Amino acid sequence: MALPVGPSLEEFSSARLTCRNGELFNPPALTNFLGCLQVAPDITAVQHLTFAPWSVGASWLGTLQFDGCRLHTSAAEIAFEWRPDRVVRQTEHRDWHFTSTTVMGVRAQTVTVALQITNRAAARRTVRFGLLAGEGVVRSDDGWHTPVSPQEAPLISTTPWEGAPPATTLRRNRREVLADRSGLLFSSQASAAHALQATSPSPDWLDRRWLGFDWSFEPGETRTLHFIIAVGGDPDELHSALARWRENPGAELAAAETDWRAEIAAAFTPGNARYSGHLPVLRTTNAALRAVYLNAVITAIYFKREPRVSPHGRTYVTLMPRYWVTTSFINDWSLAAFLLTLLDPACVRRTIERWLERDIHRHFGTEYVSGRSTGNWYSCNDYAMARLITLYVRVTGEADWLTHRVGDRTVLEHLVACASHYRTLDRGSGLADYGDRNSLLEAVGTYEHEVASLNAANVWILRETATLLDWQGRAGEASRLRQEATALVSRVQSLYVAGAGYWHCRRPDGELVPVRHAWDFIHTLNFLHADLPTEQINEMIDFFRRELMTPTWMSALSPLDEDTGFSQRPDHQWNGSYPAWVSLAATALLKTDHADLLATWLPGLAATAQQGPYSQAHFVETAAPTVAGGARKAPTEWPYINDWTCLSAGNFFETVVLGLFGFDPGYTQPKSRPQLDRLDPHAALHGLRWQGRLLEIRADGTIHSPGS
């Protein structure tokens, strides 16, 4: 039976987003799976361009100066429209209209910007303008273990604790004019790295880093300038790329569109050539439900990386385009685990095994250039690994993998170790003490030591491991883990603030500190909803509605919490939220039979999805004005330091499939308990792969396996 046709490329497009100087704005980004970039708040420039191990860092490339005005410094409004294959920008200045289209090369380390300039005056005009080429290119094989990407040019610190700047930022690239005078070649002094920047037609004049033009326009006339950036280690290859590009620069736009149409189609097609799995097609008449679902899908696709230099091969990174662009965080992977396992199970298995070979209590992930572990311990790693392992087995049915030896243990033994690790952190209360904020939420100073969230997660790990052990015929071990989990529930309950709906953190001296954070809300309800009394659940839902939930997003920390002055990072503070906290809160509403509340919230979340993939954090409406009717993406700059998108937003896929459709990918059989009556009682998911079978999940709770 043929599956329904998947979504079109156009369905992923953003709304029209506008920005003026001084506004909080996070410009759109692009990827071609070899690297990524962000367009600058300018009509032509790009920034944060990386094809790791090559990088141009934070440098702007292609800034436009027109008729004596640097447009990004004027008061002109710039409009941005994002689509997976391109970013279109528009602005006006003194009866001139500008439209630029930016794309990345198909399987090439290139960028093309097509700038259309229209004379809207009634008279013929001659104008001088120029593009400012950017320096900073460098190759680094071991310089990706900090948040920012390497560059060989001056760099302003992103955060005040970074210390001395890297040595590469104290040097500048060499610069030479191309033989045909069509542009410039920048070369690193310290590494095999080059960035060619040229135009078609060629500049009328060159001045240091300026590619200059003197053009005449008839009234109403439009002329087009194409700008290329090519990055790599061999200048001869870059010159060859330029020669091919100059034959038809505009073809790059069509090629990017064609390739992205094929990419989207592949993601929803069984047996495709681009992924080892595929995703189900959602059929629904509910626009909000569809928008949230597609946003989760494009988020995961956008983080696929197939670098030319990497011991890992294909991977999925966590942030882009500014911070940690080569790093895969265990936590974020786990939050998108169900989506990734359906889409690319072969990559998921390799990645899980890579992490099991290492000590997960000494880092937060791995980076793909050096292949090494990176960062500090994240306290959620045991829960994250347990989630990755068990979801992989539930979806694929690969029971034999559990006996596969990775390092000094089998996969199942690794899982049991994750379930029991909390015992080593018990300081006498029976709960795990996870230390200070740096292993927890970072941006909340009072959230530390014994916390309800991860101790509730420990209950889930014990129970999920027990379920798997039962499946493996080890009932005695499973029973002991369940008894341990039951005892742990009462100890978690000792942290609850009676009657308030939120929880305490317990410090080593025994002090109970009330912290009104979403992390406790989502984990205790998602993992302990069957253990908590109805009155307590109602108190927690009331707290969520009163202090966390907003029309289009949520606060991670209540605005009434005592720690609201600690940080302005909106991923974990009062002024916004990390996307997975929002999706997990939505799932918690479903776990506690509050689907009606989610139904009223979903249109606002869908409005927020109109800015492209969900950001690492969006502001709540009281912290920043909305954009296109949705919660504004937080900017990358200090003190907000949140990237344009984040892999954890893939967790919204679970809100739809595991939550609203109520799909349970059991170890032995699939089940479904949908909660879609208020949204679309006729919705369906087509082509969901479970243990080798293609399933159709319907809103009435029936599961079909066409052709079986």
XYZ file of C-alpha atoms in Angstrom:
708
model
C 0.000 0.000 0.000
C 1.405 3.386 -1.002
C 1.858 5.901 1.796
C 0.394 9.429 1.562
C 2.693 12.046 0.085
C 4.788 13.825 2.698
C 4.921 17.579 3.283
C 6.201 20.022 0.688
C 9.259 22.210 1.111
C 7.000 25.260 1.275
C 5.197 23.931 4.361
C 8.333 24.473 6.420
C 8.657 28.163 5.498
C 8.738 30.819 8.187
C 6.521 33.852 8.378
C 7.913 37.216 7.296
C 10.140 38.332 10.168
C 11.336 41.926 10.530
C 14.172 43.537 12.419
C 15.512 47.035 13.082
C 18.651 48.081 14.914
C 18.400 47.636 18.653
C 15.734 44.943 18.569
C 16.216 41.521 20.113
C 16.483 39.334 17.039
C 18.069 36.013 16.103
C 18.499 35.950 12.302
C 17.767 32.752 10.365
C 20.373 30.073 9.711
C 21.069 27.477 7.025
C 22.791 24.124 6.691
C 23.865 21.899 3.813
C 24.921 19.069 6.193
C 28.625 19.824 5.616
C 28.362 22.950 7.757
C 26.141 25.861 8.637
C 25.847 29.638 8.662
C 23.685 32.441 9.977
C 22.657 35.416 7.906
C 23.647 38.680 9.559
C 21.211 41.511 10.402
C 22.216 43.007 7.061
C 20.849 42.636 3.550
C 23.764 40.540 2.227
C 26.249 39.511 4.930
C 26.552 36.062 6.461
C 28.218 35.139 9.752
C 29.152 32.073 11.823
C 30.132 30.196 8.679
C 31.661 26.791 9.464
C 32.513 23.682 7.485
C 34.360 22.022 10.337
C 37.302 21.669 10.634
C 37.263 24.903 8.580
C 35.695 27.956 10.104
C 35.388 31.684 9.545
C 34.020 32.114 13.061
C 31.994 35.178 13.931
C 33.313 37.292 11.028
C 30.800 38.967 8.727
C 31.304 38.198 5.027
C 29.725 40.365 2.350
C 28.468 43.420 4.249
C 26.825 45.898 1.873
C 27.648 49.591 1.721
C 25.421 51.429 -0.740
C 25.532 55.039 -1.851
C 27.617 56.041 1.155
C 25.455 54.171 3.697
C 26.266 50.948 5.548
C 22.720 49.613 5.485
C 22.902 47.560 8.680
C 23.769 50.726 10.639
C 20.790 52.676 9.288
C 17.287 52.686 10.702
C 16.020 50.630 7.769
C 13.809 47.643 8.555
C 15.041 44.336 7.130
C 12.549 41.537 6.433
C 13.636 37.890 6.617
C 11.913 34.805 5.266
C 13.411 31.393 6.000
C 12.901 28.142 4.179
C 15.115 25.067 4.681
C 16.963 25.742 1.423
C 17.281 29.545 1.594
C 16.926 32.834 3.399
C 15.343 35.751 1.545
C 15.987 39.278 2.870
C 14.404 42.548 1.750
C 14.872 46.204 2.604
C 14.494 49.684 1.101
C 16.724 52.746 1.118
C 16.287 56.081 -0.673
C 13.978 54.723 -3.407
C 16.152 51.650 -3.835
C 14.688 48.206 -3.183
C 16.936 45.274 -2.257
C 16.171 41.546 -2.236
C 18.828 38.977 -1.426
C 18.581 35.185 -1.522
C 21.185 33.144 0.353
C 21.798 29.428 -0.210
C 24.521 26.938 0.643
C 26.123 24.715 -1.993
C 24.875 21.185 -2.586
C 27.564 18.872 -1.202
C 29.991 21.777 -1.571
C 31.621 24.106 0.928
C 30.187 27.190 -0.717
C 27.649 29.941 -0.124
C 25.888 32.021 -2.761
C 24.120 35.318 -2.153
C 22.049 36.694 -5.043
C 21.372 40.413 -4.561
C 18.704 42.120 -6.666
C 18.768 45.927 -6.689
C 15.819 47.891 -8.098
C 15.735 51.602 -8.859
C 12.286 52.785 -7.787
C 12.974 56.429 -8.575
C 11.564 58.099 -11.664
C 15.021 59.084 -12.944
C 18.091 57.295 -14.225
C 20.666 56.935 -11.454
C 24.313 55.919 -11.088
C 25.422 54.585 -7.728
C 28.637 53.388 -6.087
C 28.421 50.431 -3.700
C 30.554 47.641 -2.366
C 30.640 44.340 -0.508
C 33.097 44.041 2.379
C 34.766 40.632 2.228
C 35.423 38.896 5.540
C 38.622 37.514 7.031
C 39.110 34.907 9.740
C 39.292 31.539 7.987
C 41.220 28.842 9.850
C 41.414 25.077 10.051
C 41.360 23.621 13.540
C 41.369 19.931 14.374
C 41.226 20.408 18.137
C 39.727 23.854 18.656
C 36.067 22.929 18.951
C 35.908 22.274 22.703
C 34.610 25.725 23.607
C 31.211 27.239 22.748
C 32.506 29.459 19.928
C 33.947 28.319 16.608
C 37.632 28.960 15.813
C 38.702 31.956 13.747
C 41.941 33.661 12.712
C 40.821 37.210 13.394
C 40.049 39.350 16.442
C 37.205 37.922 18.536
C 35.129 39.561 21.227
C 34.411 37.240 24.151
C 30.940 35.767 24.234
C 30.988 35.307 27.988
C 33.081 37.067 30.627
C 34.695 33.921 32.041
C 36.480 32.666 28.955
C 39.882 33.995 29.989
C 42.685 34.694 27.522
C 41.606 34.685 23.860
C 42.784 31.780 21.659
C 46.106 32.389 19.902
C 44.457 32.233 16.476
C 42.416 35.353 17.294
C 45.656 37.333 17.653
C 46.546 36.787 13.978
C 44.945 37.897 10.727
C 44.594 36.137 7.374
C 46.779 36.901 4.398
C 44.840 38.507 1.566
C 45.458 38.387 -2.182
C 43.575 39.593 -5.254
C 42.431 36.861 -7.633
C 44.193 36.824 -10.984
C 41.036 37.787 -12.870
C 40.276 40.496 -10.278
C 36.839 38.977 -9.605
C 37.468 38.811 -5.879
C 39.828 38.023 -3.021
C 41.415 34.950 -1.464
C 41.935 34.945 2.305
C 44.424 32.427 3.687
C 45.249 31.355 7.204
C 48.751 32.023 8.481
C 48.663 29.018 10.795
C 46.762 26.299 8.916
C 45.702 24.953 5.528
C 42.596 27.091 5.256
C 41.354 29.466 2.586
C 38.195 31.476 1.929
C 37.617 32.697 -1.614
C 35.133 35.549 -2.026
C 34.176 36.765 -5.477
C 31.307 38.203 -7.506
C 29.598 37.917 -10.859
C 29.837 40.265 -12.587
C 33.330 41.077 -11.406
C 33.954 44.200 -9.327
C 34.657 47.501 -11.035
C 37.245 48.247 -8.383
C 39.006 46.585 -5.430
C 40.148 48.397 -2.290
C 41.651 46.268 0.493
C 38.651 44.079 1.487
C 36.120 45.933 -0.654
C 34.626 44.499 -3.830
C 33.338 47.707 -5.458
C 30.816 48.567 -8.159
C 29.669 51.633 -10.125
C 26.331 50.755 -11.710
C 23.753 52.760 -13.625
C 20.017 52.030 -13.446
C 17.129 53.133 -15.602
C 13.845 53.949 -13.777
C 12.325 50.693 -12.531
C 15.339 48.643 -13.637
C 16.500 45.642 -11.573
C 20.056 44.338 -11.723
C 21.460 41.255 -10.006
C 24.822 40.701 -8.337
C 25.938 37.232 -7.264
C 28.441 36.772 -4.435
C 30.214 33.479 -3.688
C 32.107 32.284 -0.639
C 34.103 29.054 -1.027
C 35.986 27.558 1.932
C 38.514 24.726 2.106
C 42.081 23.576 2.410
C 43.199 23.630 -1.236
C 43.147 26.972 -3.088
C 43.215 25.191 -6.459
C 39.951 23.439 -5.580
C 38.424 26.773 -4.626
C 39.465 28.342 -7.920
C 37.918 25.386 -9.773
C 34.716 25.833 -7.773
C 34.697 29.503 -8.730
C 35.130 28.683 -12.422
C 32.165 26.291 -12.326
C 30.064 28.791 -10.398
C 30.753 31.629 -12.830
C 29.222 29.595 -15.681
C 25.775 30.123 -14.119
C 25.765 31.609 -10.603
C 21.980 31.583 -10.401
C 21.948 27.806 -10.826
C 23.041 27.483 -7.193
C 19.618 28.666 -6.013
C 17.790 26.109 -8.144
C 20.183 23.330 -7.099
C 19.653 24.034 -3.411
C 15.881 23.972 -3.867
C 15.961 20.709 -5.814
C 18.195 19.034 -3.265
C 16.077 20.135 -0.320
C 12.900 18.905 -1.989
C 14.593 15.518 -2.340
C 15.764 15.668 1.286
C 12.270 16.302 2.628
C 10.784 13.582 0.454
C 13.414 11.075 1.595
C 12.697 11.717 5.260
C 9.137 10.407 4.780
C 9.900 7.574 2.348
C 10.608 3.983 3.459
C 13.811 2.623 1.938
C 15.110 6.034 0.906
C 18.781 6.574 0.065
C 19.455 9.413 2.533
C 18.493 7.964 5.921
C 18.536 4.489 7.436
C 14.886 4.983 8.444
C 12.040 7.393 7.797
C 9.292 9.316 9.580
C 5.514 8.858 9.502
C 3.309 11.163 7.479
C 0.797 13.077 9.592
C -2.672 13.481 8.112
C -4.659 16.170 9.890
C -6.908 19.136 9.232
C -5.655 20.888 12.377
C -3.142 23.530 11.267
C -1.622 23.987 14.727
C -1.035 20.264 15.203
C 0.608 20.035 11.784
C 2.805 23.095 12.374
C 4.194 21.763 15.656
C 4.802 18.315 14.149
C 6.626 19.648 11.091
C 8.694 22.002 13.231
C 10.014 19.025 15.211
C 10.801 17.141 12.006
C 12.780 19.920 10.330
C 14.666 20.520 13.555
C 16.093 16.993 13.500
C 16.854 17.085 9.783
C 18.661 20.404 10.189
C 21.116 18.892 12.663
C 22.304 16.086 10.409
C 26.017 16.461 9.664
C 28.087 14.529 7.147
C 31.499 16.151 7.618
C 34.403 15.539 5.289
C 36.801 15.239 8.226
C 35.541 13.206 11.188
C 36.222 9.847 12.855
C 32.483 9.614 13.555
C 31.058 9.963 10.062
C 27.426 11.010 10.048
C 26.104 12.485 13.262
C 23.477 14.897 14.559
C 24.735 17.920 16.460
C 22.874 19.861 19.134
C 23.136 23.605 18.419
C 23.597 25.850 15.415
C 24.870 28.077 13.990
C 26.935 29.870 16.661
C 27.653 27.635 19.639
C 29.085 24.109 19.999
C 28.455 23.489 16.297
C 30.351 20.166 16.178
C 29.093 18.794 19.495
C 26.418 16.192 20.182
C 25.069 16.553 23.723
C 23.798 13.313 25.275
C 20.909 15.167 26.912
C 19.547 16.757 23.735
C 19.950 13.538 21.792
C 17.863 11.726 24.372
C 15.115 14.317 24.144
C 14.892 13.752 20.375
C 15.532 10.003 20.723
C 12.225 8.711 19.369
C 12.353 10.908 16.268
C 16.024 10.115 15.579
C 15.517 6.382 16.047
C 12.715 6.343 13.498
C 14.605 8.563 11.064
C 18.136 7.194 11.297
C 18.415 4.112 13.540
C 21.848 3.095 12.240
C 23.314 6.449 13.287
C 21.548 6.261 16.658
C 23.012 2.841 17.423
C 26.552 3.916 16.507
C 26.231 7.018 18.653
C 24.878 5.173 21.680
C 27.750 2.702 21.463
C 30.254 5.541 21.141
C 28.991 7.039 24.385
C 28.844 3.680 26.161
C 32.534 3.202 25.402
C 33.280 6.324 27.488
C 32.647 7.426 31.041
C 29.377 9.341 30.738
C 29.975 10.862 34.179
C 32.911 12.930 32.912
C 31.495 14.854 29.928
C 28.280 16.085 28.313
C 28.903 14.754 24.818
C 31.303 14.322 21.934
C 32.480 16.573 19.142
C 32.936 15.204 15.659
C 36.172 16.824 14.429
C 38.568 15.401 17.032
C 36.183 12.613 17.998
C 36.855 13.350 21.652
C 34.532 13.782 24.602
C 33.870 17.368 25.570
C 32.447 19.459 28.391
C 31.640 18.734 32.021
C 29.369 16.061 33.468
C 25.673 16.677 33.015
C 23.683 15.154 35.843
C 20.962 13.941 33.471
C 23.323 11.629 31.563
C 22.147 8.384 33.200
C 18.527 9.191 32.444
C 19.479 10.308 28.930
C 21.390 7.113 28.135
C 18.625 4.937 29.580
C 16.146 6.740 27.365
C 18.280 6.307 24.258
C 18.867 2.596 24.867
C 15.295 1.648 25.717
C 13.625 3.684 22.981
C 16.026 2.228 20.423
C 15.112 -1.313 21.475
C 11.389 -0.544 21.644
C 11.382 0.885 18.109
C 13.736 -1.584 16.403
C 13.032 -4.744 18.418
C 16.757 -5.583 18.374
C 16.799 -7.749 21.487
C 20.159 -9.288 20.500
C 21.767 -5.875 20.784
C 21.251 -5.972 24.550
C 23.840 -8.762 24.778
C 26.267 -6.952 22.491
C 29.425 -6.019 24.387
C 30.483 -2.372 24.320
C 33.612 -1.741 26.313
C 33.650 -3.976 29.396
C 29.867 -4.478 29.585
C 26.937 -5.588 27.501
C 24.413 -2.945 26.501
C 21.968 -4.322 29.070
C 24.620 -4.164 31.784
C 25.238 -0.526 30.861
C 21.522 0.142 31.255
C 21.434 -1.513 34.690
C 24.442 0.601 35.684
C 22.537 3.753 34.664
C 19.605 2.637 36.801
C 21.774 2.122 39.864
C 24.184 5.039 39.563
C 22.022 7.323 41.689
C 22.917 5.175 44.710
C 26.524 6.383 44.494
C 25.255 9.968 44.855
C 23.172 9.306 47.970
C 24.514 11.362 50.884
C 22.258 9.658 53.426
C 18.735 10.784 52.563
C 18.081 8.077 49.991
C 18.067 10.622 47.158
C 20.842 11.443 44.706
C 22.746 14.683 45.302
C 23.651 16.117 41.900
C 25.976 18.833 43.093
C 25.936 22.497 42.160
C 24.094 24.268 39.352
C 26.823 23.614 36.749
C 25.779 19.985 36.348
C 22.094 20.907 36.447
C 20.424 24.010 34.983
C 23.456 26.385 35.013
C 21.311 29.522 34.838
C 19.362 28.957 38.073
C 21.564 29.527 41.115
C 19.286 27.873 43.679
C 18.624 24.691 41.709
C 21.207 22.322 43.167
C 21.961 19.124 45.091
C 18.893 16.954 45.831
C 16.306 17.845 43.180
C 12.930 16.319 42.448
C 13.357 16.195 38.658
C 16.237 13.770 38.296
C 15.303 11.733 41.328
C 11.886 11.231 39.733
C 13.759 10.259 36.553
C 15.600 7.633 38.612
C 12.228 6.089 39.457
C 11.492 5.887 35.728
C 14.907 4.344 34.908
C 14.378 1.634 37.532
C 10.898 0.826 36.253
C 11.799 0.938 32.572
C 14.807 -1.306 33.181
C 12.516 -3.672 35.084
C 10.104 -3.790 32.128
C 12.946 -4.669 29.802
C 14.287 -7.317 32.217
C 10.832 -8.900 32.341
C 10.893 -9.062 28.551
C 14.261 -10.808 28.840
C 12.846 -13.351 31.279
C 14.637 -11.992 34.364
C 11.576 -11.493 36.547
C 13.374 -11.640 39.883
C 15.723 -8.774 39.066
C 12.829 -6.809 37.621
C 10.799 -7.212 40.810
C 13.657 -5.935 42.965
C 14.061 -2.835 40.799
C 10.342 -2.099 40.996
C 10.414 -2.356 44.783
C 13.370 0.031 44.845
C 11.490 2.462 42.610
C 8.433 2.405 44.875
C 10.564 3.209 47.900
C 12.234 6.036 45.998
C 8.885 7.682 45.198
C 8.192 8.451 48.849
C 11.640 9.993 49.241
C 11.058 12.224 46.201
C 7.765 13.268 47.774
C 9.669 14.594 50.782
C 10.775 17.499 48.559
C 7.254 18.658 47.693
C 6.028 22.044 48.954
C 2.675 20.992 50.382
C -0.281 22.725 48.770
C 1.894 24.875 46.471
C 2.365 22.799 43.319
C 6.159 23.075 43.199
C 9.167 21.502 44.905
C 12.144 22.109 47.176
C 15.800 21.468 46.534
C 17.615 20.020 49.546
C 21.095 21.327 50.298
C 23.814 19.258 52.013
C 23.101 20.966 55.366
C 19.483 19.813 55.129
C 17.964 23.203 54.241
C 14.938 22.943 51.970
C 14.927 25.709 49.353
C 11.703 26.207 47.362
C 12.414 26.481 43.637
C 9.500 26.986 41.259
C 11.026 25.368 38.182
C 9.499 23.611 35.214
C 12.071 20.784 35.333
C 10.473 19.494 38.526
C 6.985 19.952 37.095
C 7.654 18.020 33.898
C 9.637 15.119 35.351
C 7.521 14.462 38.401
C 4.307 14.483 36.373
C 5.687 12.534 33.424
C 7.308 9.877 35.612
C 5.226 9.815 38.783
C 1.714 10.710 37.590
C 0.442 7.279 38.623
C 2.001 7.645 42.103
C 0.867 11.140 43.041
C -2.478 11.818 44.707
C -5.064 13.620 42.586
C -5.040 16.643 44.890
C -1.292 17.102 44.408
C -1.577 16.754 40.644
C -4.267 19.418 40.611
C -2.052 21.721 42.698
C 0.778 21.249 40.200
C -1.448 21.928 37.196
C -2.760 25.066 38.909
C 0.826 26.189 39.548
C 1.692 25.601 35.884
C -1.288 27.594 34.626
C -0.752 30.396 37.138
C 3.031 30.875 36.988
C 4.605 29.080 34.013
C 2.233 28.815 31.053
C 1.889 31.800 28.708
C -0.238 32.193 25.564
C 2.528 31.208 23.120
C 5.299 29.657 25.267
C 6.183 29.267 28.961
C 8.552 30.392 31.698
C 11.070 27.777 32.767
C 11.257 29.441 36.180
C 8.300 31.137 37.793
C 8.460 34.960 37.735
C 7.691 34.712 41.457
C 10.759 32.610 42.271
C 13.425 34.175 44.478
C 16.167 33.473 41.891
C 14.828 35.544 38.974
C 17.720 38.011 39.226
C 20.463 35.398 38.914
C 20.654 35.224 35.119
C 19.004 36.517 31.958
C 19.445 33.264 30.057
C 15.902 32.500 28.902
C 16.414 28.766 28.364
C 16.076 28.106 32.115
C 15.036 31.392 33.695
C 11.746 33.277 34.143
C 11.989 35.198 30.863
C 11.578 32.177 28.593
C 12.161 28.487 28.216
C 14.208 25.807 26.524
C 11.992 24.113 23.897
C 12.015 20.640 25.434
C 10.621 21.997 28.703
C 7.638 23.222 26.687
C 7.101 19.945 24.847
C 7.534 17.917 28.031
C 5.099 20.193 29.854
C 2.608 19.546 27.063
C 3.173 15.803 27.462
C 2.702 16.109 31.225
C -0.691 17.674 30.616
C -1.642 14.625 28.563
C -0.268 12.195 31.156
C -2.553 13.797 33.746
C -5.646 13.910 31.490
C -5.504 17.643 30.789
C -5.747 17.386 27.011
C -8.262 20.239 26.981
C -5.668 22.592 28.422
C -3.142 21.543 25.787
C -5.740 22.061 23.061
C -6.109 25.700 24.099
C -2.303 26.142 24.268
C -1.370 24.461 20.992
C -2.311 27.333 18.634
C 0.068 29.625 20.524
C 2.878 27.078 20.279
C 2.156 26.769 16.565
C 2.400 30.544 16.182
C 5.853 30.389 17.781
C 6.815 27.768 15.188
C 6.440 30.387 12.429
C 10.034 31.611 12.964
C 11.600 28.404 11.661
C 12.814 25.562 13.898
C 12.222 26.285 17.576
C 15.122 28.115 19.192
C 17.304 27.041 22.116
C 15.023 29.456 23.966
C 12.114 31.749 23.219
C 11.144 34.711 25.367
C 7.802 34.863 27.134
C 5.566 37.721 26.065
C 6.330 39.854 29.139
C 10.070 39.708 28.410
C 10.025 40.612 24.705
C 7.412 41.463 22.061
C 6.042 38.581 20.032
C 7.125 37.898 16.448
C 4.516 36.871 13.866
C 2.172 36.204 16.774
C 4.573 33.836 18.543
C 7.167 33.900 21.306
C 10.333 35.636 20.092
C 13.530 33.640 19.559
C 16.159 34.706 22.080
C 19.340 36.167 20.557
C 22.772 34.576 20.610
C 24.465 37.596 22.162
C 25.332 38.039 25.830
C 23.575 37.899 28.279
C 21.025 35.678 26.503
C 23.518 33.390 24.650
C 20.900 31.084 23.130
C 21.345 29.653 19.668
C 18.968 29.888 16.708
C 17.806 26.295 17.049
C 18.353 23.272 19.258
C 18.016 19.523 18.689
C 15.925 19.082 21.836
C 13.013 20.754 20.030
C 12.652 17.402 18.300
C 10.890 16.347 21.497
C 7.711 18.002 20.167
C 7.543 14.974 17.843
C 6.941 12.863 20.936
C 4.287 15.262 22.191
C 2.360 14.526 19.008
C 3.083 10.823 18.440
C 3.533 9.422 21.951
C 1.316 12.023 23.632
C -1.602 13.104 21.474
C -1.745 9.882 19.473
C -0.942 7.977 22.675
C 1.348 5.577 20.813
C 3.204 3.128 23.062
C 6.013 1.321 21.196
C 6.023 -1.670 23.509
C 8.734 -4.302 23.598
C 6.244 -6.984 22.498
C 3.306 -5.113 20.974
C 2.307 -1.537 20.116
C -0.621 0.196 21.786
C -2.415 3.508 21.339
C -4.549 5.693 23.616
C -5.103 8.936 21.679
C -6.279 12.245 23.128
C -7.197 14.010 19.894
C -10.927 14.608 20.285
C -10.508 18.371 20.720
C -7.948 18.731 17.926
C -8.794 16.326 15.106
C -10.762 13.122 15.740
C -9.909 11.931 12.215
C -6.134 12.480 12.333
C -3.789 9.632 11.434
C -0.119 8.775 11.225
C 0.904 6.729 8.188
C 4.043 4.637 7.843
C 5.307 4.576 11.420
C 7.923 1.827 11.537
C 7.823 -0.379 14.630
C 10.010 -3.478 14.781
C 10.052 -3.870 11.006
C 6.329 -3.254 10.467
C 4.763 -0.148 8.960
C 1.864 0.985 11.118
C -1.032 3.349 10.626
C -2.051 4.999 13.901
C -5.531 6.525 13.934
C -7.128 9.031 16.262
C -9.743 6.481 17.310
C -7.011 4.316 18.863
C -6.853 1.655 16.180
C -3.518 0.487 14.809
C -3.321 -0.986 11.328
C -0.427 -2.641 9.560
C -1.328 -2.315 5.875
C -0.358 -5.338 3.836
C 0.402 -7.568 6.820
